[in-house]
Amino acid sequence: MSGFEIQRNRFRKVSGVSESDLDKAEHSRLRAIVKVNVEGYVPKDVELRKRIDDEMFTAEFAPDVLEKLERDESVSSVAVSRKLDIIEPDKQG
């Protein structure tokens, strides 16, 4: 038996975030790449950051908006950005 557990994700359109990630307090806002199937469409409660093309853009929103995006027929996919740990450079004399 392996040392990790696979958790089922309730989201079909959303990638890059797990149930346990959503429970963490540090996720007060999520950033993601959102793909829609209607040109120029931006879902309610989603802050447009930068448009990539007519049907894709980067966005910021609260974690509870993921449920709305999952149900939104005009949203094709949501790829949530993961926060990367910063590696400090090795300081040698």
mmCIF file of C-alpha atoms in Angstrom:
data_model
loop_
_atom_site.group_PDB
_atom_site.id
_atom_site.type_symbol
_atom_site.label_atom_id
_atom_site.label_comp_id
_atom_site.label_asym_id
_atom_site.label_seq_id
_atom_site.Cartn_x
_atom_site.Cartn_y
_atom_site.Cartn_z
ATOM 1 C CA MET A 1 0.000 0.000 0.000
ATOM 2 C CA SER A 2 1.334 3.454 -0.890
ATOM 3 C CA GLY A 3 1.923 6.331 1.505
ATOM 4 C CA PHE A 4 -0.574 8.718 -0.041
ATOM 5 C CA GLU A 5 -4.319 8.915 -0.395
ATOM 6 C CA ILE A 6 -6.136 9.925 -3.561
ATOM 7 C CA GLN A 7 -9.036 12.237 -2.873
ATOM 8 C CA ARG A 8 -11.964 12.440 -5.239
ATOM 9 C CA ASN A 9 -12.471 15.908 -6.611
ATOM 10 C CA ARG A 10 -16.058 17.113 -6.901
ATOM 11 C CA PHE A 11 -15.061 19.353 -9.788
ATOM 12 C CA ARG A 12 -15.121 18.217 -13.399
ATOM 13 C CA LYS A 13 -14.035 21.487 -15.058
ATOM 14 C CA VAL A 14 -11.613 22.646 -12.377
ATOM 15 C CA SER A 15 -8.007 21.476 -12.101
ATOM 16 C CA GLY A 16 -5.111 22.400 -9.837
ATOM 17 C CA VAL A 17 -6.941 22.538 -6.510
ATOM 18 C CA SER A 18 -8.007 19.831 -4.059
ATOM 19 C CA GLU A 19 -10.647 19.770 -1.347
ATOM 20 C CA SER A 20 -7.974 20.146 1.331
ATOM 21 C CA ASP A 21 -6.500 23.164 -0.480
ATOM 22 C CA LEU A 22 -9.871 24.881 -0.346
ATOM 23 C CA ASP A 23 -10.070 24.384 3.416
ATOM 24 C CA LYS A 24 -6.817 26.251 4.056
ATOM 25 C CA ALA A 25 -7.135 29.838 5.258
ATOM 26 C CA GLU A 26 -4.320 31.034 2.977
ATOM 27 C CA HIS A 27 -6.607 30.658 -0.041
ATOM 28 C CA SER A 28 -8.630 33.803 0.444
ATOM 29 C CA ARG A 29 -8.352 34.468 -3.313
ATOM 30 C CA LEU A 30 -7.580 32.040 -6.113
ATOM 31 C CA ARG A 31 -5.905 32.831 -9.407
ATOM 32 C CA ALA A 32 -6.670 30.789 -12.481
ATOM 33 C CA ILE A 33 -6.750 30.540 -16.242
ATOM 34 C CA VAL A 34 -10.390 30.372 -17.313
ATOM 35 C CA LYS A 35 -11.584 29.069 -20.684
ATOM 36 C CA VAL A 36 -15.125 29.908 -21.788
ATOM 37 C CA ASN A 37 -17.140 28.931 -24.840
ATOM 38 C CA VAL A 38 -18.698 32.370 -25.443
ATOM 39 C CA GLU A 39 -16.466 35.129 -26.855
ATOM 40 C CA GLY A 40 -15.871 37.941 -24.370
ATOM 41 C CA TYR A 41 -17.757 36.230 -21.531
ATOM 42 C CA VAL A 42 -16.546 36.766 -17.943
ATOM 43 C CA PRO A 43 -18.551 34.946 -15.237
ATOM 44 C CA LYS A 44 -20.112 36.898 -12.392
ATOM 45 C CA ASP A 45 -17.908 37.212 -9.267
ATOM 46 C CA VAL A 46 -14.763 36.658 -11.353
ATOM 47 C CA GLU A 47 -12.235 39.474 -11.640
ATOM 48 C CA LEU A 48 -10.618 39.567 -15.075
ATOM 49 C CA ARG A 49 -6.858 40.014 -14.728
ATOM 50 C CA LYS A 50 -5.561 39.660 -18.298
ATOM 51 C CA ARG A 51 -7.236 38.474 -21.485
ATOM 52 C CA ILE A 52 -5.316 35.825 -23.465
ATOM 53 C CA ASP A 53 -7.829 35.725 -26.320
ATOM 54 C CA ASP A 54 -11.602 36.105 -26.783
ATOM 55 C CA GLU A 55 -12.327 32.851 -24.922
ATOM 56 C CA MET A 56 -9.445 32.587 -22.430
ATOM 57 C CA PHE A 57 -8.220 34.851 -19.644
ATOM 58 C CA THR A 58 -6.496 34.941 -16.295
ATOM 59 C CA ALA A 59 -8.736 35.685 -13.339
ATOM 60 C CA GLU A 60 -8.944 36.081 -9.587
ATOM 61 C CA PHE A 61 -11.878 35.048 -7.390
ATOM 62 C CA ALA A 62 -12.922 33.732 -3.994
ATOM 63 C CA PRO A 63 -12.801 29.940 -3.448
ATOM 64 C CA ASP A 64 -16.603 29.695 -3.139
ATOM 65 C CA VAL A 65 -16.925 30.867 -6.763
ATOM 66 C CA LEU A 66 -15.543 27.497 -7.963
ATOM 67 C CA GLU A 67 -18.958 25.884 -7.420
ATOM 68 C CA LYS A 68 -20.589 28.555 -9.614
ATOM 69 C CA LEU A 69 -17.957 28.108 -12.320
ATOM 70 C CA GLU A 70 -18.503 24.348 -12.259
ATOM 71 C CA ARG A 71 -22.227 24.859 -12.927
ATOM 72 C CA ASP A 72 -21.782 27.658 -15.489
ATOM 73 C CA GLU A 73 -22.495 26.228 -18.954
ATOM 74 C CA SER A 74 -20.422 28.982 -20.581
ATOM 75 C CA VAL A 75 -17.275 27.906 -18.694
ATOM 76 C CA SER A 76 -15.244 25.135 -20.344
ATOM 77 C CA SER A 77 -12.402 24.821 -17.830
ATOM 78 C CA VAL A 78 -10.657 26.471 -14.893
ATOM 79 C CA ALA A 79 -6.962 25.819 -14.189
ATOM 80 C CA VAL A 80 -6.161 27.124 -10.712
ATOM 81 C CA SER A 81 -2.620 28.380 -10.174
ATOM 82 C CA ARG A 82 -0.625 26.729 -7.435
ATOM 83 C CA LYS A 83 1.478 28.814 -5.097
ATOM 84 C CA LEU A 84 5.118 27.815 -5.468
ATOM 85 C CA ASP A 85 7.546 27.738 -2.576
ATOM 86 C CA ILE A 86 10.400 30.141 -3.057
ATOM 87 C CA ILE A 87 13.825 28.565 -2.853
ATOM 88 C CA GLU A 88 16.373 30.884 -1.333
ATOM 89 C CA PRO A 89 19.672 31.031 -3.203
ATOM 90 C CA ASP A 90 22.604 29.451 -1.409
ATOM 91 C CA LYS A 91 24.602 32.306 0.140
ATOM 92 C CA GLN A 92 28.260 31.402 0.075
ATOM 93 C CA GLY A 93 30.983 33.736 1.306
#
